[in-house]
Coordinates of C-alpha atoms in Angstrom, one line a residue:
M567 CA -18.1 67.1 19.3
T568 CA -18.3 70.9 18.4
G569 CA -20.7 72.8 16.0
W570 CA -18.1 72.7 13.3
D571 CA -18.3 68.6 14.0
W572 CA -22.3 68.3 13.9
A573 CA -22.2 70.3 10.8
I574 CA -20.2 68.4 8.6
L575 CA -22.0 65.3 10.0
A576 CA -25.2 67.7 8.9
A577 CA -23.7 68.2 5.5
F578 CA -23.0 64.4 4.8
I579 CA -26.7 63.0 5.7
L580 CA -27.7 65.6 3.7
Y581 CA -25.8 64.9 0.5
A582 CA -26.7 61.0 1.5
L583 CA -30.5 61.4 1.2
Q584 CA -30.7 63.7 -1.7
A585 CA -28.8 60.9 -3.3
G586 CA -31.4 58.7 -2.7
F587 CA -34.3 60.4 -3.8
R588 CA -32.6 61.8 -6.5
E589 CA -32.3 58.4 -8.5
R590 CA -35.8 57.1 -6.2
A591 CA -37.4 57.2 -9.8
V592 CA -35.5 55.2 -11.9
A593 CA -34.4 52.4 -9.4
S594 CA -38.6 51.9 -9.2
Q595 CA -38.4 50.8 -12.9
N596 CA -37.4 47.2 -11.9
L597 CA -35.6 44.4 -10.4
E598 CA -32.2 45.4 -13.1
E599 CA -32.4 48.7 -12.3
Y600 CA -32.5 48.8 -8.3
F601 CA -30.2 46.4 -7.6
L602 CA -27.5 46.7 -11.6
A603 CA -27.8 50.5 -11.3
G604 CA -29.3 49.5 -15.2
R605 CA -25.5 48.2 -16.2
S606 CA -24.3 51.3 -16.6
L607 CA -21.5 51.8 -14.2
S608 CA -18.3 53.4 -15.2
G609 CA -15.2 51.4 -14.5
W610 CA -13.5 53.5 -11.8
K611 CA -17.1 54.5 -10.6
A612 CA -17.6 50.7 -9.9
G613 CA -14.1 50.7 -8.1
L614 CA -13.9 53.1 -5.7
S615 CA -17.9 51.8 -4.4
M616 CA -16.2 48.9 -3.9
A617 CA -13.3 50.4 -2.0
A618 CA -15.8 52.1 -0.3
T619 CA -17.5 49.6 0.6
Q620 CA -14.5 47.2 1.7
F621 CA -12.8 50.5 3.7
A622 CA -15.6 49.7 6.7
A623 CA -15.8 51.1 10.3
D624 CA -14.4 47.8 11.1
T625 CA -11.7 47.4 9.2
P626 CA -9.4 49.9 10.7
L627 CA -10.3 48.7 14.1
L628 CA -9.3 45.0 13.0
V629 CA -6.2 46.1 11.4
T630 CA -5.0 47.8 14.7
G631 CA -5.9 45.0 16.3
L632 CA -3.6 42.2 14.2
V633 CA -0.4 44.8 14.2
A634 CA -0.9 45.1 18.0
T635 CA -1.2 41.0 18.1
A636 CA 0.6 39.4 15.6
G637 CA 2.6 42.8 13.6
I638 CA 2.3 43.6 10.1
F639 CA 3.1 40.6 8.5
A640 CA 0.0 39.4 9.8
L641 CA -1.9 42.3 7.5
W642 CA -0.9 39.9 4.4
R643 CA -4.0 37.9 5.3
L644 CA -5.8 40.6 4.0
W645 CA -3.6 41.9 1.4
I646 CA -3.4 38.5 -0.4
F647 CA -7.2 39.2 -0.9
A648 CA -5.7 41.1 -3.9
L649 CA -5.6 37.8 -6.0
A650 CA -8.9 37.5 -6.1
F651 CA -9.7 40.9 -6.3
L652 CA -7.7 40.4 -9.5
L653 CA -8.6 37.4 -10.9
M654 CA -12.7 38.2 -10.4
G655 CA -11.7 41.9 -12.8
F656 CA -9.3 40.1 -15.0
L657 CA -10.8 36.3 -15.7
L658 CA -14.4 36.0 -14.2
A659 CA -16.0 39.7 -14.4
P660 CA -16.8 39.3 -18.1
S661 CA -18.6 36.1 -18.1
W662 CA -20.3 37.3 -14.3
R663 CA -21.7 40.2 -17.1
R664 CA -22.6 37.9 -20.0
V665 CA -24.6 35.8 -18.2
G666 CA -27.1 38.5 -17.1
V667 CA -28.3 37.5 -14.0
L668 CA -29.1 39.6 -10.9
T669 CA -27.2 36.9 -8.1
D670 CA -25.2 34.0 -7.6
A671 CA -27.7 32.0 -6.5
E672 CA -29.6 32.7 -9.7
L673 CA -26.2 31.9 -11.8
T674 CA -26.9 28.1 -10.2
E675 CA -30.2 27.6 -12.4
V676 CA -28.2 29.2 -15.2
R677 CA -24.9 27.3 -14.5
Y678 CA -26.2 23.5 -13.8
G679 CA -29.8 22.0 -14.8
H680 CA -32.7 21.5 -12.7
G681 CA -33.4 19.5 -9.4
A682 CA -30.2 19.9 -7.4
A683 CA -30.0 23.2 -8.8
S684 CA -33.4 24.2 -7.8
A685 CA -32.7 23.0 -4.0
L686 CA -28.8 24.6 -5.2
R687 CA -30.3 28.5 -5.5
G688 CA -32.7 28.2 -2.3
I689 CA -30.4 27.7 -0.5
K690 CA -27.3 30.1 -1.4
A691 CA -30.3 32.1 -1.3
I692 CA -30.2 31.7 2.5
Y693 CA -26.8 30.4 3.9
F694 CA -25.0 33.6 1.8
G695 CA -27.9 36.3 1.6
T696 CA -29.6 36.0 5.3
I697 CA -26.9 34.3 7.5
V698 CA -23.5 35.0 5.9
N699 CA -24.5 38.5 4.9
C700 CA -25.8 39.2 7.9
T701 CA -23.2 38.1 10.1
V702 CA -21.0 40.2 8.3
L703 CA -23.5 43.0 8.6
A704 CA -23.3 41.8 12.3
M705 CA -19.5 42.9 12.8
V706 CA -20.0 46.1 10.7
L707 CA -22.5 46.8 13.4
L708 CA -20.6 45.8 16.3
A709 CA -17.6 47.9 15.1
A710 CA -20.2 51.3 15.2
T711 CA -21.0 50.6 18.3
R712 CA -17.5 51.1 19.9
L713 CA -17.1 53.8 17.0
A714 CA -20.3 56.1 18.3
E715 CA -19.8 55.2 22.3
P716 CA -17.5 58.3 23.1
F717 CA -19.3 60.5 21.0
L718 CA -23.3 59.9 20.7
L719 CA -24.3 60.5 24.5
W720 CA -27.8 60.2 24.3
D721 CA -28.4 60.0 27.9
Q722 CA -26.8 63.5 28.3
W723 CA -29.7 65.1 25.3
L724 CA -32.1 63.2 26.0
P725 CA -35.2 64.1 28.6
S726 CA -34.1 61.8 31.5
G727 CA -37.5 60.6 32.0
L728 CA -37.6 59.1 28.0
F729 CA -33.4 57.8 28.2
D730 CA -35.1 56.1 31.6
M731 CA -37.9 54.0 29.6
L732 CA -35.4 52.8 27.2
V733 CA -32.4 52.0 29.6
S734 CA -34.8 50.1 31.5
I735 CA -36.7 47.9 27.5
V736 CA -32.7 47.2 27.2
K737 CA -32.3 45.7 30.6
W738 CA -35.4 43.4 30.1
G739 CA -34.1 42.1 27.2
G740 CA -31.0 40.9 29.4
V741 CA -28.5 41.2 25.9
P742 CA -25.4 44.0 26.4
F743 CA -24.8 46.6 23.5
T744 CA -21.5 47.1 24.6
V745 CA -17.6 46.4 24.2
G746 CA -17.7 45.1 27.7
G747 CA -20.3 42.9 28.0
L748 CA -21.9 42.5 31.5
E749 CA -18.6 43.0 33.5
A750 CA -18.5 46.8 31.5
D751 CA -19.5 50.0 33.8
N752 CA -22.8 52.1 33.1
V753 CA -23.4 48.5 31.3
W754 CA -27.4 49.5 30.5
V755 CA -26.9 53.0 30.1
R756 CA -24.3 52.4 27.3
S757 CA -26.3 49.8 25.8
A758 CA -29.1 52.6 25.3
N759 CA -26.7 54.8 24.2
N760 CA -25.5 52.3 21.3
L761 CA -28.6 50.7 20.6
L762 CA -30.1 54.9 19.5
S763 CA -26.8 55.5 17.6
I764 CA -27.2 52.2 15.8
G765 CA -30.7 53.0 15.1
A766 CA -30.0 56.7 14.1
I767 CA -27.1 55.6 11.6
V768 CA -28.8 52.5 9.8
S769 CA -32.1 54.7 9.8
V770 CA -30.5 57.6 7.2
T771 CA -28.5 54.2 5.3
V772 CA -31.7 52.7 5.4
L773 CA -33.5 55.2 3.7
Y774 CA -31.2 56.9 0.8
S775 CA -30.3 53.1 -0.4
T776 CA -33.4 51.7 -0.3
T777 CA -34.8 54.8 -1.6
G778 CA -32.1 54.9 -4.6
G779 CA -31.5 51.7 -5.0
L780 CA -27.7 50.7 -6.2
R781 CA -27.0 53.8 -8.3
S782 CA -27.5 56.2 -4.6
V783 CA -25.4 53.6 -3.1
V784 CA -22.4 53.9 -5.7
A785 CA -23.2 57.9 -5.5
T786 CA -22.7 58.1 -1.3
D787 CA -20.0 55.0 -1.9
I788 CA -17.5 57.9 -3.4
V789 CA -17.6 60.3 -1.3
Q790 CA -17.5 58.5 1.7
L791 CA -14.7 57.2 0.2
G792 CA -12.9 60.4 0.0
I793 CA -13.7 61.7 3.2
G794 CA -12.5 58.5 4.6
I795 CA -9.2 58.9 2.8
V796 CA -8.4 62.6 3.9
A797 CA -9.8 61.5 7.5
S798 CA -7.5 58.9 8.1
G799 CA -4.5 60.8 6.2
V800 CA -5.0 63.5 9.0
F801 CA -5.6 61.1 11.7
A802 CA -2.3 59.4 10.9
W803 CA -0.1 63.0 10.5
V804 CA -1.9 63.8 14.2
V805 CA -0.8 60.3 15.6
V806 CA 2.4 60.0 14.2
E807 CA 3.5 63.7 14.8
H808 CA 1.8 62.9 18.7
V809 CA 4.8 61.0 18.9
G810 CA 7.5 62.7 17.6
G811 CA 7.5 62.0 13.7
L812 CA 8.2 58.3 11.5
A813 CA 11.8 58.2 13.2
S814 CA 10.7 58.6 16.0
L815 CA 7.5 56.8 15.9
T816 CA 10.0 53.3 14.5
Q817 CA 12.2 54.2 17.1
H818 CA 9.7 53.8 20.1
I819 CA 8.1 50.4 18.5
Q820 CA 12.0 49.1 18.6
N821 CA 12.5 50.1 21.9
Q822 CA 8.9 50.2 24.1
F823 CA 8.9 46.1 23.2
S824 CA 12.3 45.1 23.9
S825 CA 11.1 42.8 25.8
G826 CA 8.1 41.7 28.0
Y827 CA 5.8 41.7 25.1
P828 CA 5.4 38.6 23.1
L829 CA 6.5 40.6 19.8
S830 CA 9.8 42.5 19.7
G831 CA 10.1 45.7 18.0
N832 CA 11.7 44.3 15.0
E833 CA 8.5 41.5 14.7
I834 CA 6.6 43.7 14.9
L835 CA 7.6 45.9 12.2
A836 CA 8.2 43.2 10.0
F837 CA 6.8 42.8 6.2
T838 CA 8.1 39.6 5.1
P839 CA 8.3 36.3 6.6
F840 CA 11.8 36.6 7.4
G841 CA 11.7 38.4 10.5
A842 CA 8.0 37.9 11.6
R843 CA 6.9 35.7 14.7
D844 CA 6.0 32.2 14.2
A845 CA 6.3 32.4 10.0
T846 CA 6.1 28.7 9.7
M847 CA 5.6 27.1 6.7
L848 CA 1.5 26.5 7.8
V849 CA 1.3 30.2 7.6
L850 CA 2.7 30.5 4.8
L851 CA 0.7 28.1 3.4
V852 CA -2.5 29.3 4.7
Y853 CA -1.8 33.0 3.8
G854 CA -0.9 32.6 0.6
F855 CA -3.8 30.7 -0.4
Q856 CA -6.3 32.2 1.8
W857 CA -7.8 34.5 -1.3
L858 CA -8.5 30.9 -2.6
L859 CA -9.9 29.5 0.7
Q860 CA -13.2 32.1 1.0
M861 CA -16.6 31.8 0.3
N862 CA -15.8 35.3 -2.9
A863 CA -13.2 33.9 -4.4
D864 CA -15.0 34.1 -7.6
G865 CA -16.5 37.3 -6.7
T866 CA -19.5 36.0 -5.3
G867 CA -21.4 39.0 -3.6
Y868 CA -21.3 42.7 -4.1
L869 CA -17.9 42.2 -6.3
A870 CA -20.3 40.2 -8.6
Q871 CA -22.7 42.7 -8.5
R872 CA -20.3 45.7 -9.4
S873 CA -18.7 43.8 -12.3
M874 CA -22.3 43.0 -13.4
A875 CA -23.4 46.4 -13.2
C876 CA -20.3 47.6 -15.6
R877 CA -20.9 49.0 -18.8
S878 CA -18.5 46.9 -20.5
D879 CA -15.8 44.4 -20.1
H880 CA -13.3 46.5 -20.1
D881 CA -14.9 48.4 -17.3
A882 CA -15.5 45.2 -15.4
R883 CA -11.6 45.0 -15.5
V884 CA -10.8 49.2 -14.4
A885 CA -12.6 48.2 -11.7
A886 CA -10.7 45.1 -10.5
V887 CA -7.4 47.2 -10.6
V888 CA -9.0 50.5 -9.0
F889 CA -10.8 48.8 -6.2
T890 CA -6.7 46.8 -5.5
V891 CA -5.0 49.6 -5.7
A892 CA -7.7 51.7 -3.2
Q893 CA -7.8 49.1 -1.2
V894 CA -4.6 47.3 -0.4
L895 CA -2.2 50.2 -1.4
L896 CA -3.5 53.3 -0.5
R897 CA -5.4 52.8 2.0
S898 CA -2.8 50.2 3.8
L899 CA 0.0 53.2 3.5
I900 CA -2.5 55.5 6.1
W901 CA -3.4 53.1 8.2
L902 CA 0.1 51.5 8.8
P903 CA 1.7 54.4 10.5
L904 CA -1.9 54.9 12.8
A905 CA -2.0 51.7 13.7
L906 CA 1.8 51.7 15.2
G907 CA 1.0 54.6 17.0
L908 CA -1.4 54.1 18.0
L909 CA 0.2 51.3 19.6
V910 CA 3.0 53.6 21.1
V911 CA 0.7 56.3 22.3
F912 CA -1.9 53.4 24.3
P913 CA 0.6 51.1 25.1
P914 CA -0.5 47.3 26.0
S915 CA -0.7 46.6 29.5
V916 CA -1.0 43.1 29.4
E917 CA 1.4 39.8 28.0
I918 CA -1.1 37.7 27.2
I919 CA -3.1 37.7 23.8
G920 CA -6.6 36.8 24.8
P921 CA -10.0 38.5 23.5
Q922 CA -10.5 40.8 25.6
F923 CA -7.0 41.9 24.7
I924 CA -7.6 42.1 21.3
A925 CA -11.0 43.5 21.9
D926 CA -9.5 46.5 24.0
R927 CA -6.7 47.3 21.2
E928 CA -9.3 47.6 18.2
F929 CA -10.7 49.8 20.7
T930 CA -7.1 52.1 20.5
F931 CA -8.8 53.2 17.0
V932 CA -11.6 55.1 18.6
Q933 CA -9.8 56.6 21.5
G934 CA -7.2 57.5 19.6
I935 CA -10.1 59.6 17.7
H936 CA -11.6 60.8 21.0
E937 CA -8.6 61.9 23.3
L938 CA -5.9 63.3 20.5
L939 CA -8.0 65.2 17.6
P940 CA -8.8 68.6 18.1
P941 CA -12.3 70.1 17.2
G942 CA -13.5 69.9 13.3
I943 CA -10.8 67.3 12.5
K944 CA -12.7 65.3 14.9
G945 CA -15.6 66.0 13.5
L946 CA -14.1 64.9 9.7
M947 CA -13.2 61.4 11.2
V948 CA -16.6 60.5 12.6
V949 CA -18.1 61.6 9.9
G950 CA -15.7 59.4 7.6
M951 CA -15.8 56.1 9.8
L952 CA -19.5 57.0 10.2
A953 CA -20.0 57.5 5.9
A954 CA -17.7 54.1 5.9
L955 CA -20.3 52.3 8.3
A956 CA -23.0 53.3 5.9
S957 CA -20.4 52.3 2.8
T958 CA -20.9 48.9 4.1
V959 CA -23.9 48.7 5.1
D960 CA -25.9 50.1 2.3
T961 CA -24.0 47.5 0.4
H962 CA -24.8 44.6 2.7
L963 CA -28.4 45.5 2.6
N964 CA -28.8 46.3 -0.9
W965 CA -27.5 42.4 -1.8
G966 CA -29.1 40.9 0.8
A967 CA -32.2 41.9 -0.4
S968 CA -31.4 41.3 -4.1
F969 CA -31.9 37.5 -2.5
W970 CA -34.6 37.7 -1.2
T971 CA -36.4 39.7 -3.2
N972 CA -34.6 37.5 -6.8
D973 CA -34.9 34.4 -5.4
I974 CA -36.9 33.8 -2.5
Y975 CA -39.7 35.7 -3.2
R976 CA -40.0 35.8 -7.2
R977 CA -38.5 32.7 -7.6
F978 CA -39.8 30.2 -4.9
I979 CA -42.2 32.1 -3.6
C980 CA -44.1 33.7 -6.6
E981 CA -43.2 31.4 -9.5
G982 CA -42.5 27.9 -7.8
W983 CA -45.6 28.2 -5.3
L984 CA -48.1 31.1 -6.6
K985 CA -47.6 30.2 -9.9
R986 CA -47.5 34.0 -11.0
A987 CA -45.1 36.2 -12.7
P988 CA -45.3 39.1 -10.2
S989 CA -44.9 42.9 -11.2
Q990 CA -41.6 45.0 -11.5
R991 CA -42.7 48.0 -9.2
A992 CA -44.3 45.3 -6.4
L993 CA -40.4 43.4 -6.6
V994 CA -39.1 46.6 -5.7
W995 CA -41.1 47.6 -2.6
V996 CA -40.4 43.8 -1.6
A997 CA -36.5 44.6 -2.2
R998 CA -37.1 47.0 0.2
A999 CA -39.1 46.0 2.5
S1000 CA -36.3 43.3 2.6
N1001 CA -33.6 45.7 3.5
L1002 CA -35.6 46.3 7.3
L1003 CA -36.1 42.3 7.6
I1004 CA -32.2 42.0 7.0
L1005 CA -31.2 45.3 9.3
M1006 CA -33.1 43.3 11.7
I1007 CA -31.7 39.6 11.9
A1008 CA -28.5 41.7 11.6
L1009 CA -29.2 43.6 15.1
C1010 CA -29.7 39.8 17.1
I1011 CA -26.5 38.3 15.7
L1012 CA -24.2 41.7 16.8
P1013 CA -24.7 41.2 20.9
W1014 CA -23.0 37.7 20.3
L1015 CA -20.0 38.9 18.9
S1016 CA -16.9 39.3 20.9
S1017 CA -14.6 41.2 18.8
I1018 CA -14.3 41.8 15.5
Q1019 CA -11.1 39.4 14.6
T1020 CA -12.9 36.7 16.6
A1021 CA -15.8 37.0 14.2
W1022 CA -13.8 37.6 10.8
Q1023 CA -11.4 34.6 11.4
I1024 CA -14.9 32.1 11.8
S1025 CA -16.4 34.2 9.3
L1026 CA -13.3 32.6 7.3
L1027 CA -13.9 29.7 8.4
L1028 CA -17.0 29.0 7.6
G1029 CA -16.1 30.0 4.1
A1030 CA -13.2 28.5 3.4
G1031 CA -14.3 25.4 1.7
M1032 CA -16.6 27.2 -0.9
G1033 CA -13.7 29.0 -2.9
V1034 CA -12.3 26.4 -4.7
V1035 CA -15.8 24.8 -6.3
L1036 CA -16.6 28.4 -7.0
V1037 CA -14.4 29.4 -8.9
L1038 CA -13.7 25.9 -10.7
R1039 CA -17.5 26.0 -11.5
W1040 CA -16.4 28.7 -14.4
I1041 CA -13.0 27.6 -15.7
W1042 CA -14.3 23.7 -15.5
W1043 CA -17.3 22.0 -17.1
R1044 CA -17.4 19.0 -15.2
I1045 CA -18.2 21.2 -11.5
T1046 CA -21.8 19.7 -11.0
A1047 CA -24.6 21.4 -8.8
W1048 CA -24.1 18.6 -6.1
G1049 CA -20.9 19.3 -6.0
E1050 CA -21.0 22.6 -5.2
L1051 CA -24.3 21.6 -2.3
S1052 CA -22.0 19.1 -0.9
C1053 CA -19.1 21.8 -0.4
I1054 CA -21.7 23.8 1.8
A1055 CA -22.2 20.9 4.0
A1056 CA -19.1 20.6 4.4
S1057 CA -18.5 23.4 5.8
I1058 CA -21.6 23.9 7.8
L1059 CA -20.9 20.7 9.4
I1060 CA -16.9 20.6 9.8
A1061 CA -16.8 24.3 11.3
P1062 CA -18.1 23.5 14.5
L1063 CA -15.8 20.3 14.4
L1064 CA -12.8 22.3 14.1
L1065 CA -13.1 24.8 16.1
W1066 CA -14.4 21.9 19.2
A1067 CA -10.6 20.0 17.9
L1068 CA -8.3 23.1 17.1
P1069 CA -8.8 25.7 19.8
G1070 CA -7.4 28.6 20.7
Q1071 CA -4.4 29.8 18.3
Q1072 CA -4.5 27.1 15.6
E1073 CA -6.4 29.2 12.8
E1074 CA -3.8 28.3 10.1
M1075 CA -4.6 24.7 11.0
R1076 CA -8.1 25.0 11.0
L1077 CA -8.5 26.9 7.4
L1078 CA -6.5 24.3 5.2
I1079 CA -8.2 21.3 7.2
M1080 CA -11.5 23.1 6.1
G1081 CA -10.2 24.3 2.2
I1082 CA -8.7 21.6 1.0
G1083 CA -11.4 18.8 3.4
A1084 CA -14.4 20.6 1.9
G1085 CA -13.3 21.7 -1.9
V1086 CA -11.7 17.6 -2.0
I1087 CA -15.0 16.6 -1.1
G1088 CA -16.5 19.2 -4.1
V1089 CA -15.0 18.3 -7.0
T1090 CA -15.1 14.4 -6.0
V1091 CA -18.6 14.3 -5.5
S1092 CA -18.9 16.2 -8.8
W1093 CA -16.8 13.8 -10.4
L1094 CA -19.0 10.9 -9.0
T1095 CA -22.6 12.4 -9.9
G1096 CA -21.7 14.6 -13.0
P1097 CA -21.3 16.0 -16.1
E1098 CA -24.5 18.3 -16.4
D1099 CA -26.8 17.6 -19.0
F1100 CA -24.8 18.8 -21.8
D1101 CA -27.3 21.1 -23.4
R1102 CA -27.5 23.2 -20.5
L1103 CA -23.3 23.7 -20.3
E1104 CA -24.1 24.4 -24.0
N1105 CA -26.4 26.7 -23.0
F1106 CA -24.8 28.4 -20.3
Y1107 CA -21.2 28.3 -22.2
R1108 CA -23.2 30.5 -24.9
R1109 CA -24.2 33.1 -22.3
A1110 CA -20.9 33.5 -20.6
R1111 CA -18.5 32.2 -22.9
P1112 CA -16.3 31.7 -19.8
P1113 CA -12.4 30.9 -19.7
G1114 CA -10.9 27.6 -19.2
F1115 CA -11.2 24.2 -19.9
W1116 CA -14.5 23.7 -21.9
G1117 CA -12.9 21.4 -24.6
P1118 CA -15.9 19.1 -25.4
I1119 CA -18.7 21.8 -25.0
E1120 CA -16.8 24.3 -27.3
R1121 CA -16.9 21.7 -29.9
R1122 CA -20.6 20.8 -29.3
V1123 CA -21.1 24.8 -29.4
Q1124 CA -18.9 25.3 -32.6
F1125 CA -17.0 28.6 -31.4
E1126 CA -14.9 29.7 -34.8
Q1127 CA -11.8 30.8 -31.9
Q1128 CA -11.6 27.8 -29.5
D1129 CA -9.4 29.7 -27.4
G1130 CA -10.7 29.3 -23.4
V1131 CA -7.3 27.8 -22.4
R1132 CA -5.8 30.6 -23.8
R1133 CA -7.9 33.0 -22.8
F1134 CA -7.4 31.4 -19.0
W1135 CA -3.6 31.6 -18.7
R1136 CA -3.3 35.3 -20.5
A1137 CA -6.1 36.7 -17.5
I1138 CA -4.0 34.3 -14.9
L1139 CA -0.5 36.0 -16.3
A1140 CA -2.1 39.9 -15.8
M1141 CA -3.1 38.6 -13.0
G1142 CA -0.2 37.6 -11.4
L1143 CA 1.9 39.8 -12.7
T1144 CA -0.7 43.2 -11.4
A1145 CA -0.7 41.1 -7.8
L1146 CA 3.6 41.7 -7.9
S1147 CA 3.4 44.9 -9.0
I1148 CA 1.1 46.1 -6.2
F1149 CA 2.5 44.2 -3.9
C1150 CA 5.9 45.3 -4.2
L1151 CA 5.0 49.3 -4.1
L1152 CA 3.6 48.7 -0.9
T1153 CA 6.4 46.5 0.7
G1154 CA 8.8 49.5 -1.2
I1155 CA 6.5 52.7 0.1
G1156 CA 5.7 50.8 3.6
T1157 CA 9.4 49.4 4.6
W1158 CA 10.5 53.1 4.0
L1159 CA 7.4 54.5 5.8
V1160 CA 7.0 52.9 9.2
G1161 CA 11.2 51.9 9.0
S1162 CA 10.6 48.1 8.8
P1163 CA 14.2 45.6 8.6
S1164 CA 14.9 44.2 5.2
P1165 CA 15.1 40.7 5.6
E1166 CA 18.4 38.8 6.6
W1167 CA 19.3 38.1 3.4
M1168 CA 19.3 41.5 2.4
P1169 CA 21.5 43.4 4.8
W1170 CA 21.1 46.8 2.6
R1171 CA 18.0 48.1 3.7
E1172 CA 17.8 51.1 0.9
A1173 CA 18.9 48.6 -1.7
W1174 CA 15.6 46.8 -0.8
I1175 CA 13.0 49.1 -0.9
A1176 CA 14.5 50.9 -4.2
G1177 CA 14.7 47.1 -5.5
L1178 CA 11.2 46.3 -4.8
L1179 CA 9.9 49.8 -6.0
V1180 CA 11.6 49.3 -9.8
V1181 CA 10.2 46.2 -9.4
G1182 CA 7.3 47.3 -9.1
T1183 CA 7.0 50.9 -11.1
L1184 CA 8.4 48.7 -14.1
L1185 CA 5.6 46.2 -14.1
V1186 CA 2.9 48.3 -14.5
P1187 CA 3.3 49.0 -18.0
I1188 CA 3.3 45.5 -18.6
W1189 CA 0.8 44.1 -17.0
I1190 CA -1.5 47.0 -18.5
S1191 CA -0.5 45.5 -22.1
V1192 CA -0.8 42.3 -21.1
G1193 CA -4.9 42.9 -19.2
F1194 CA -6.3 45.6 -21.4
R1195 CA -4.5 46.2 -24.8
H1196 CA -5.7 42.9 -26.0
P1197 CA -9.2 42.4 -25.1
E1198 CA -10.8 39.0 -25.9
T1199 CA -11.8 38.0 -28.9
A1200 CA -15.9 38.3 -29.3
T1201 CA -16.0 35.4 -31.7
S1202 CA -19.9 34.4 -32.6
V1203 CA -21.2 31.2 -31.7
K1204 CA -22.6 28.8 -34.9

């Protein structure tokens, strides 16, 4: 990296630190200011902040690996989550805001009765806030090691005696922090380099995020997303130009993968299941429902946190749409030609797709930055990726700390054990300390992850059994705390059995079994142990006014207008129309951009593209009208 590259990086670091210290005073007042920015975010800020977090440093590597090993159609596993994002915005975000909690764990004691609800709150704080959160954070840090390794060469910059001492410490620990593990060349030198890189990156991130809370996180997220989008666009342009342009890119894919590779050129380029490889009914079924078979199906996590931080229900809806457009449409149209171009520039040398092959293909994203970009542009891309990394790290630290502070420390240690209420300033300091502990746990998990794709698949499996019940608890009054507890227990117990019984390339079957099995268990247990106390349900309904099937509770609280079912179906319609519009635009523009074939039943490719663009565009005013121009009525409770 040249002086210009370092100057760009220094400018970003100074901006991030300034954002943290600027918000320090207001963030120190109380937990609501620290974790929810005083519930003051506009919709576009919240949406772009969500997109920046999902942009991540690991996601472009994941996309590069998926395209190389399964083709463009495999990316529907990521795009289908648009349904969950829009479900949260149109259906659940207003209720998340009204209920007035800081975390999903706290919601359990508002939605359910005492006893099982308290146990569920503690388990969620540990399971979601620590185990799941730290594993995802470790996956992000794994991407950081791959990004930093070619660029941050500490062994060449530090005094040899100091660096050799660090290498000895890392070697004594016996755990490598490298892409290739113990088989890699200069494994301990590279491990020491990576640890220093991670330390430098997270030190800056922890400093500004723990100082300014969510306000500083969102302020830096918006800048980080802008840098990441611009840098990725320039990177894609350089790579496509390197192979001779878009038309040449398509031709190279067709010729280069005509034989001797598990996927043909058409299978790599296929947007639809009609030309994709192994697009069986089982695969289509899992792809279609994967948005529901995951632990964030109702927004649980940082997505709900951003929704709760919005200043109004309208802003929460806007946030979901902005997030989905940026995440699914804009980002994908940049990364698609980039991933295909890297496949041409760095052609695969093996015919068997395994864990090491996946890891190698993921690394070509970083290799392309290192070998293809000129000075200045290289610095912009490295800063963009480091910014994406910081955006994801700061969000997971902030979200995880909210569980540790609000649920573990305040609820169980102070109120439950010590029988006293902590001061707001003390809670903020506990939150800041929690960031460091969460980071240490993630660093301990990091060396045991083989590839980003493998880690992502395992995390999907663990969460597949919870999504159905998490959504149902908002829209159906019969779900109980015991139902949620049984889902968590089933997921933890069934996942290892499925990994043992269905090894290798049987991920779709594992997800389907987990989703159906744990979901049925959760609903059955809820039916057998319910319903929850009616006074508790009435109190929850008054606070959250959830949509859906709450007839007995609606009649009990005597709403002037019992419209839960109507609001439910209107939100589902808005969600479906918006998703269809975005998917049509994505498929139409993407097919034109990378030269994907049309389905066999549509021989005229130009007509296929035009039809998709027309449908996607015509749907825009319709879903705006359904989702935004008829806000739900704010009826009162007697």
